[in-house]
Short mmCIF file of C-alpha atoms in Angstrom, two decimals:
data_model
loop_
_atom_site.label_atom_id
_atom_site.label_comp_id
_atom_site.label_asym_id
_atom_site.label_seq_id
_atom_site.Cartn_x
_atom_site.Cartn_y
_atom_site.Cartn_z
CA UNK A 1 57.63 69.53 163.60
CA UNK A 2 55.93 72.11 161.55
CA UNK A 3 58.13 74.69 163.08
CA UNK A 4 61.34 72.70 162.27
CA UNK A 5 59.87 72.23 158.59
CA UNK A 6 59.10 75.88 158.07
CA UNK A 7 62.64 77.12 159.42
CA UNK A 8 64.16 74.70 157.10
CA UNK A 9 62.30 76.18 154.19
CA UNK A 10 63.21 79.61 155.18
CA UNK A 11 66.71 79.06 155.48
CA UNK A 12 66.66 77.37 152.08
CA UNK A 13 64.85 80.16 150.52
CA UNK A 14 67.58 82.52 152.07
CA UNK A 15 70.43 80.56 151.16
CA UNK A 16 69.18 80.41 147.68
CA UNK A 17 68.66 84.49 147.47
CA UNK A 18 72.09 84.74 148.76
CA UNK A 19 73.45 82.61 146.06
CA UNK A 20 71.76 84.55 143.44
CA UNK A 21 73.24 87.81 144.99
CA UNK A 22 76.36 86.03 145.26
CA UNK A 23 76.56 85.56 141.53
CA UNK A 24 76.18 89.28 141.08
CA UNK A 25 78.99 89.73 143.59
CA UNK A 26 80.93 87.28 141.40
CA UNK A 27 80.32 89.13 138.42
CA UNK A 28 81.87 92.24 139.95
CA UNK A 29 84.64 90.37 141.18
CA UNK A 30 85.15 89.10 137.61
CA UNK A 31 84.82 92.61 135.94
CA UNK A 32 87.38 94.15 138.32
CA UNK A 33 90.02 91.29 137.75
CA UNK A 34 89.20 91.71 134.06
CA UNK A 35 90.27 95.53 134.51
CA UNK A 36 93.34 94.37 135.89
CA UNK A 37 94.39 91.89 133.67
CA UNK A 38 93.65 94.07 130.66
CA UNK A 39 96.98 96.05 131.23
CA UNK A 40 98.83 92.96 130.59
CA UNK A 41 97.26 92.79 127.30
CA UNK A 42 96.19 88.97 127.39
CA UNK A 43 95.57 86.97 124.02
CA UNK A 44 92.19 87.38 122.47
CA UNK A 45 90.76 83.89 123.81
CA UNK A 46 91.81 84.43 127.04
CA UNK A 47 90.26 87.80 127.16
CA UNK A 48 86.87 86.42 125.67
CA UNK A 49 87.16 83.35 128.55
CA UNK A 50 87.05 85.80 131.26
CA UNK A 51 84.36 87.99 129.70
CA UNK A 52 82.19 84.90 129.17
CA UNK A 53 82.62 83.61 132.69
CA UNK A 54 81.59 87.02 134.01
CA UNK A 55 78.52 87.22 131.79
CA UNK A 56 77.62 83.63 132.92
CA UNK A 57 77.19 85.00 136.26
CA UNK A 58 74.72 87.62 135.38
CA UNK A 59 72.89 84.66 133.56
CA UNK A 60 72.38 83.02 136.72
CA UNK A 61 71.35 86.18 138.42
CA UNK A 62 68.62 87.57 136.03
CA UNK A 63 67.39 84.24 135.93
CA UNK A 64 66.26 83.98 139.68
CA UNK A 65 63.15 85.99 140.96
CA UNK A 66 65.13 87.17 143.84
CA UNK A 67 67.80 89.01 141.96
CA UNK A 68 66.32 89.39 138.39
CA UNK A 69 65.69 93.06 139.52
CA UNK A 70 68.91 93.85 140.84
CA UNK A 71 70.43 96.75 138.77
CA UNK A 72 73.97 95.66 139.35
CA UNK A 73 73.18 92.27 137.79
CA UNK A 74 71.82 94.33 134.62
CA UNK A 75 74.64 96.95 134.55
CA UNK A 76 77.73 94.32 134.86
CA UNK A 77 75.60 92.32 132.15
CA UNK A 78 75.88 95.15 130.00
CA UNK A 79 79.56 95.76 130.69
CA UNK A 80 80.77 91.86 130.11
CA UNK A 81 78.30 91.50 126.80
CA UNK A 82 79.59 95.05 125.25
CA UNK A 83 83.10 94.22 126.06
CA UNK A 84 82.61 90.94 124.43
CA UNK A 85 80.91 92.86 121.24
CA UNK A 86 84.02 95.22 121.30
CA UNK A 87 86.60 92.38 121.57
CA UNK A 88 85.59 89.89 119.20
CA UNK A 89 85.58 92.40 116.13
CA UNK A 90 86.72 89.29 113.84
CA UNK A 91 83.52 87.51 114.44
CA UNK A 92 80.89 89.77 113.47
CA UNK A 93 78.03 87.27 114.22
CA UNK A 94 79.18 86.91 117.87
CA UNK A 95 80.09 90.52 118.19
CA UNK A 96 76.43 91.65 117.04
CA UNK A 97 74.78 88.98 119.37
CA UNK A 98 76.60 90.24 122.29
CA UNK A 99 75.99 93.86 121.45
CA UNK A 100 72.10 92.93 121.43
CA UNK A 101 72.35 91.22 124.87
CA UNK A 102 74.29 94.47 125.86
CA UNK A 103 71.82 96.81 124.64
CA UNK A 104 69.04 95.05 126.33
CA UNK A 105 71.17 94.92 129.64
CA UNK A 106 71.63 98.87 129.37
CA UNK A 107 67.79 99.45 128.72
CA UNK A 108 66.82 97.27 131.67
CA UNK A 109 69.89 98.75 134.07
CA UNK A 110 68.39 102.32 133.20
CA UNK A 111 64.91 101.29 134.00
CA UNK A 112 66.12 99.94 137.53
CA UNK A 113 68.73 102.53 138.14
CA UNK A 114 66.35 105.03 139.75
CA UNK A 115 69.24 106.35 142.38
CA UNK A 116 71.79 106.67 139.63
CA UNK A 117 74.22 104.41 141.31
CA UNK A 118 75.28 102.28 138.11
CA UNK A 119 75.47 105.62 136.00
CA UNK A 120 79.06 105.19 135.22
CA UNK A 121 78.97 101.22 134.45
CA UNK A 122 75.98 102.08 132.10
CA UNK A 123 77.74 104.77 130.17
CA UNK A 124 80.68 102.55 130.09
CA UNK A 125 78.84 99.94 128.61
CA UNK A 126 77.29 102.29 126.09
CA UNK A 127 80.73 103.43 125.05
CA UNK A 128 81.58 99.56 124.61
CA UNK A 129 78.91 99.27 122.30
CA UNK A 130 79.67 102.32 120.15
CA UNK A 131 83.38 101.23 119.87
CA UNK A 132 82.21 97.60 118.91
CA UNK A 133 80.28 99.01 116.09
CA UNK A 134 83.15 100.98 114.87
CA UNK A 135 85.63 98.43 115.13
CA UNK A 136 83.37 96.10 113.09
CA UNK A 137 83.18 98.98 110.69
CA UNK A 138 86.72 99.55 110.27
CA UNK A 139 87.60 95.75 110.27
CA UNK A 140 85.14 95.32 107.25
CA UNK A 141 86.79 98.19 105.40
CA UNK A 142 90.31 96.56 105.83
CA UNK A 143 88.91 93.51 104.25
CA UNK A 144 87.80 95.59 101.42
CA UNK A 145 84.01 94.49 102.49
CA UNK A 146 82.71 97.88 101.57
CA UNK A 147 79.02 96.77 101.92
CA UNK A 148 79.56 95.52 105.24
CA UNK A 149 81.30 98.47 106.15
CA UNK A 150 78.58 100.67 105.04
CA UNK A 151 76.30 98.93 107.20
CA UNK A 152 78.32 99.38 110.38
CA UNK A 153 79.25 102.97 109.51
CA UNK A 154 75.47 103.87 109.26
CA UNK A 155 74.89 101.87 112.39
CA UNK A 156 77.24 104.22 114.10
CA UNK A 157 75.58 107.40 112.74
CA UNK A 158 72.27 105.93 114.34
CA UNK A 159 73.79 105.58 117.75
CA UNK A 160 75.57 108.80 117.54
CA UNK A 161 73.77 111.29 115.09
CA UNK A 162 76.65 113.98 115.64
CA UNK A 163 79.66 112.17 114.69
CA UNK A 164 80.36 113.59 111.28
CA UNK A 165 83.26 111.36 110.73
CA UNK A 166 80.91 108.22 110.60
CA UNK A 167 78.79 109.90 108.06
CA UNK A 168 81.98 110.59 106.00
CA UNK A 169 83.17 107.28 106.25
CA UNK A 170 79.93 105.79 105.42
CA UNK A 171 79.45 108.08 102.05
CA UNK A 172 82.99 106.78 100.83
CA UNK A 173 81.82 103.25 101.42
CA UNK A 174 78.48 103.70 99.64
CA UNK A 175 80.62 105.47 96.92
CA UNK A 176 82.95 102.48 96.70
CA UNK A 177 79.95 100.12 96.12
CA UNK A 178 78.37 102.58 93.56
CA UNK A 179 75.40 103.03 95.89
CA UNK A 180 75.60 106.74 94.96
CA UNK A 181 72.05 107.74 96.65
CA UNK A 182 73.49 106.48 100.14
CA UNK A 183 76.68 108.39 99.39
CA UNK A 184 74.77 111.45 98.52
CA UNK A 185 72.46 110.98 101.63
CA UNK A 186 75.66 110.62 104.10
CA UNK A 187 77.66 113.46 102.41
CA UNK A 188 74.53 115.69 102.58
CA UNK A 189 74.41 114.94 106.39
CA UNK A 190 77.63 116.24 106.86
CA UNK A 191 76.94 119.35 104.84
CA UNK A 192 74.09 120.04 107.58
CA UNK A 193 76.51 120.53 110.33
CA UNK A 194 78.34 123.57 108.26
CA UNK A 195 81.68 121.42 108.54
CA UNK A 196 84.68 123.14 107.07
CA UNK A 197 84.53 120.58 104.01
CA UNK A 198 80.84 121.48 103.16
CA UNK A 199 81.96 123.35 99.76
CA UNK A 200 84.19 120.28 98.59
CA UNK A 201 81.36 117.77 99.76
CA UNK A 202 78.66 120.00 97.78
CA UNK A 203 80.85 119.56 94.75
CA UNK A 204 81.04 115.72 95.11
CA UNK A 205 77.39 115.29 95.58
CA UNK A 206 76.63 117.54 92.68
CA UNK A 207 78.88 115.49 90.50
CA UNK A 208 77.55 112.26 91.79
CA UNK A 209 73.95 113.64 91.17
CA UNK A 210 74.87 114.60 87.51
CA UNK A 211 77.17 111.76 86.32
CA UNK A 212 75.85 108.84 88.39
CA UNK A 213 72.44 109.07 89.23
CA UNK A 214 71.68 111.48 86.46
CA UNK A 215 69.35 113.49 88.48
CA UNK A 216 69.51 116.97 86.87
CA UNK A 217 66.67 118.40 88.93
CA UNK A 218 68.02 117.28 92.13
CA UNK A 219 71.61 118.81 91.08
CA UNK A 220 70.13 121.87 90.29
CA UNK A 221 68.49 122.25 93.57
CA UNK A 222 71.75 121.16 95.32
CA UNK A 223 73.56 124.04 93.29
CA UNK A 224 71.21 126.66 94.15
CA UNK A 225 71.86 125.60 97.98
CA UNK A 226 75.42 125.46 97.55
CA UNK A 227 75.47 129.18 95.59
CA UNK A 228 73.41 130.38 98.41
CA UNK A 229 75.68 129.19 101.28
CA UNK A 230 78.85 129.92 99.27
CA UNK A 231 78.14 133.05 96.97
CA UNK A 232 81.86 133.40 96.01
CA UNK A 233 82.21 130.05 94.62
CA UNK A 234 81.91 130.77 90.91
CA UNK A 235 81.99 127.01 89.99
CA UNK A 236 78.41 126.48 91.54
CA UNK A 237 77.07 129.17 89.29
CA UNK A 238 78.89 128.35 86.23
CA UNK A 239 77.64 124.61 86.53
CA UNK A 240 74.06 125.75 87.03
CA UNK A 241 74.54 128.01 83.92
CA UNK A 242 75.88 125.07 82.02
CA UNK A 243 73.03 122.72 82.95
CA UNK A 244 70.45 125.32 81.71
CA UNK A 245 72.53 125.79 78.40
CA UNK A 246 72.54 121.82 77.78
CA UNK A 247 68.86 121.83 78.23
CA UNK A 248 68.55 124.69 76.02
CA UNK A 249 67.16 127.03 78.39
CA UNK A 250 69.50 129.90 77.50
CA UNK A 251 66.65 132.40 78.82
CA UNK A 252 67.01 130.73 82.34
CA UNK A 253 70.55 131.15 82.11
CA UNK A 254 70.78 134.75 81.33
CA UNK A 255 67.87 135.67 83.80
CA UNK A 256 69.87 134.10 86.37
CA UNK A 257 73.05 135.80 85.81
CA UNK A 258 71.44 139.22 85.26
CA UNK A 259 69.54 139.20 88.79
CA UNK A 260 73.05 138.09 89.90
CA UNK A 261 74.66 141.11 88.22
CA UNK A 262 71.90 143.53 88.97
CA UNK A 263 72.48 142.86 92.58
CA UNK A 264 76.20 143.04 92.39
CA UNK A 265 77.36 144.85 89.28
CA UNK A 266 80.90 145.24 90.19
CA UNK A 267 81.25 141.41 90.79
CA UNK A 268 83.91 140.11 88.21
CA UNK A 269 82.64 136.53 88.50
CA UNK A 270 79.29 137.36 87.34
CA UNK A 271 80.37 139.30 84.33
CA UNK A 272 82.57 136.59 83.28
CA UNK A 273 79.90 133.93 83.73
CA UNK A 274 77.40 136.05 81.79
CA UNK A 275 80.16 136.10 78.96
CA UNK A 276 80.52 132.67 79.54
CA UNK A 277 76.64 131.56 78.40
CA UNK A 278 77.42 132.93 75.00
CA UNK A 279 80.61 131.53 74.74
CA UNK A 280 79.63 127.84 75.60
CA UNK A 281 76.72 128.11 72.86
CA UNK A 282 79.67 129.28 70.50
CA UNK A 283 81.44 126.00 71.43
CA UNK A 284 78.28 124.20 70.58
CA UNK A 285 78.00 125.46 67.21
CA UNK A 286 81.76 125.03 66.64
CA UNK A 287 81.53 121.28 67.44
CA UNK A 288 78.52 121.19 65.08
CA UNK A 289 80.59 122.99 62.53
CA UNK A 290 83.51 120.30 62.97
CA UNK A 291 81.17 117.74 61.71
CA UNK A 292 80.23 119.67 58.43
CA UNK A 293 81.61 118.21 55.30
CA UNK A 294 84.24 120.87 54.17
CA UNK A 295 82.73 120.86 50.83
CA UNK A 296 79.70 122.34 52.42
CA UNK A 297 81.12 125.69 52.52
CA UNK A 298 78.12 127.76 52.56
CA UNK A 299 76.54 125.70 55.60
CA UNK A 300 80.20 126.08 57.02
CA UNK A 301 80.26 129.87 56.71
CA UNK A 302 76.57 130.02 58.13
CA UNK A 303 77.93 128.52 61.41
CA UNK A 304 80.92 130.73 61.52
CA UNK A 305 78.88 133.52 61.33
CA UNK A 306 76.74 132.39 64.44
CA UNK A 307 79.79 131.50 66.36
CA UNK A 308 81.37 135.16 65.68
CA UNK A 309 77.99 136.73 66.58
CA UNK A 310 77.79 134.84 69.93
CA UNK A 311 81.75 135.73 70.72
CA UNK A 312 80.85 139.62 70.06
CA UNK A 313 78.09 139.23 72.70
CA UNK A 314 80.21 137.44 75.29
CA UNK A 315 83.53 139.80 74.81
CA UNK A 316 81.97 142.80 76.59
CA UNK A 317 81.15 140.75 79.59
CA UNK A 318 84.70 139.14 79.61
CA UNK A 319 86.19 142.62 79.33
CA UNK A 320 84.02 144.11 81.81
CA UNK A 321 85.22 141.33 84.44
CA UNK A 322 88.88 141.91 83.37
CA UNK A 323 88.28 145.50 84.09
CA UNK A 324 86.73 144.96 87.58
CA UNK A 325 89.34 142.59 88.53
CA UNK A 326 92.62 142.89 86.20
CA UNK A 327 94.28 139.64 87.88
CA UNK A 328 90.74 137.45 87.40
CA UNK A 329 92.47 134.79 85.45
CA UNK A 330 89.38 132.97 84.22
CA UNK A 331 88.11 136.36 82.21
CA UNK A 332 91.79 136.54 80.96
CA UNK A 333 91.68 133.21 79.49
CA UNK A 334 88.37 133.68 77.83
CA UNK A 335 89.77 136.97 76.27
CA UNK A 336 92.80 134.91 75.07
CA UNK A 337 90.45 132.47 73.35
CA UNK A 338 87.99 134.93 71.84
CA UNK A 339 90.76 136.79 70.13
CA UNK A 340 92.58 133.80 69.02
CA UNK A 341 89.33 133.21 67.23
CA UNK A 342 89.34 136.49 65.59
CA UNK A 343 93.02 136.30 64.56
CA UNK A 344 93.27 139.81 66.62
CA UNK A 345 97.07 139.05 67.35
CA UNK A 346 97.60 142.26 68.94
CA UNK A 347 95.16 141.94 71.60
CA UNK A 348 95.91 138.07 72.08
CA UNK A 349 99.36 138.72 72.64
CA UNK A 350 98.48 141.65 75.23
CA UNK A 351 96.27 139.28 77.21
CA UNK A 352 98.69 136.72 77.33
CA UNK A 353 101.14 138.87 78.78
CA UNK A 354 99.26 139.75 81.66
CA UNK A 355 98.29 136.15 81.99
CA UNK A 356 102.25 135.21 82.29
CA UNK A 357 102.40 138.23 84.70
CA UNK A 358 100.09 136.15 86.95
CA UNK A 359 102.10 133.33 86.90
CA UNK A 360 104.33 132.90 90.08
#
């Protein structure tokens, strides 16, 4: 009697174990069938029904002691859950919930897959997870839900820290919702990869630092960094010089440009920018003069004298710049403005002629 009982128990245990292995086999069949039907582009509801059916088989498999450590139970669980996350992009909550299931399944499958038999399935699940995040991001963007799009694009950069396009998208989303520090962080990340658009992105983040974040110190640090990487980009040096002028630190502007000129005295841009240090001061005084009561002739004349003196200091540098590079338009434009102020018609006309010759 005991032998019969033990036999029944043994058969029952074996049957249960086989049943759980059958759940894994059914999950594999469901996945293979899903792969075939996907070529027919079924409706979303049918796709999700098929995927949830397959996921249910893996629920049963991992719930049992006999099959909970079968690597295939977890690898196919990762496939089904990640596919649901990528497919159900319109329902963010469901997509996110299934992504979490997939991520947990991927981690468990990697732990159990000591021989690498499920390496391909695991990799495919990871691709699905990445795609799910990106699809949610673009779906949110298309809905003009820029805050959610930013969250998902940031998540995509965490999954793949080398995907520069996701940093760019995240930066744009952050800028759209006026989260300027986050925009700067993402754009700066792209610059770190030395991408072809790095120069333009430097201009973007410097502008945001100055106009929106009001971080002059940070902007100057960025300008120095940008100038070092792009020494021929005159706009970075010019902006930095102007910042020092705005701060009233003329000495710093001159010091910076003197070092550049000493290092490369034949650089037409540096000569032009040195002249601009004095010209910009003259502009400031001219703005002050414009506000003076016309009846205050003495005060107005004193300001005119200051302007003339500054333009006289700027002129040699503009001339030197034009001498070094006769086709350097910024220097010629500056000379034209100075000669206009001095009412020197002959020299004004000569410079204007050179400028006209440069036009296509």
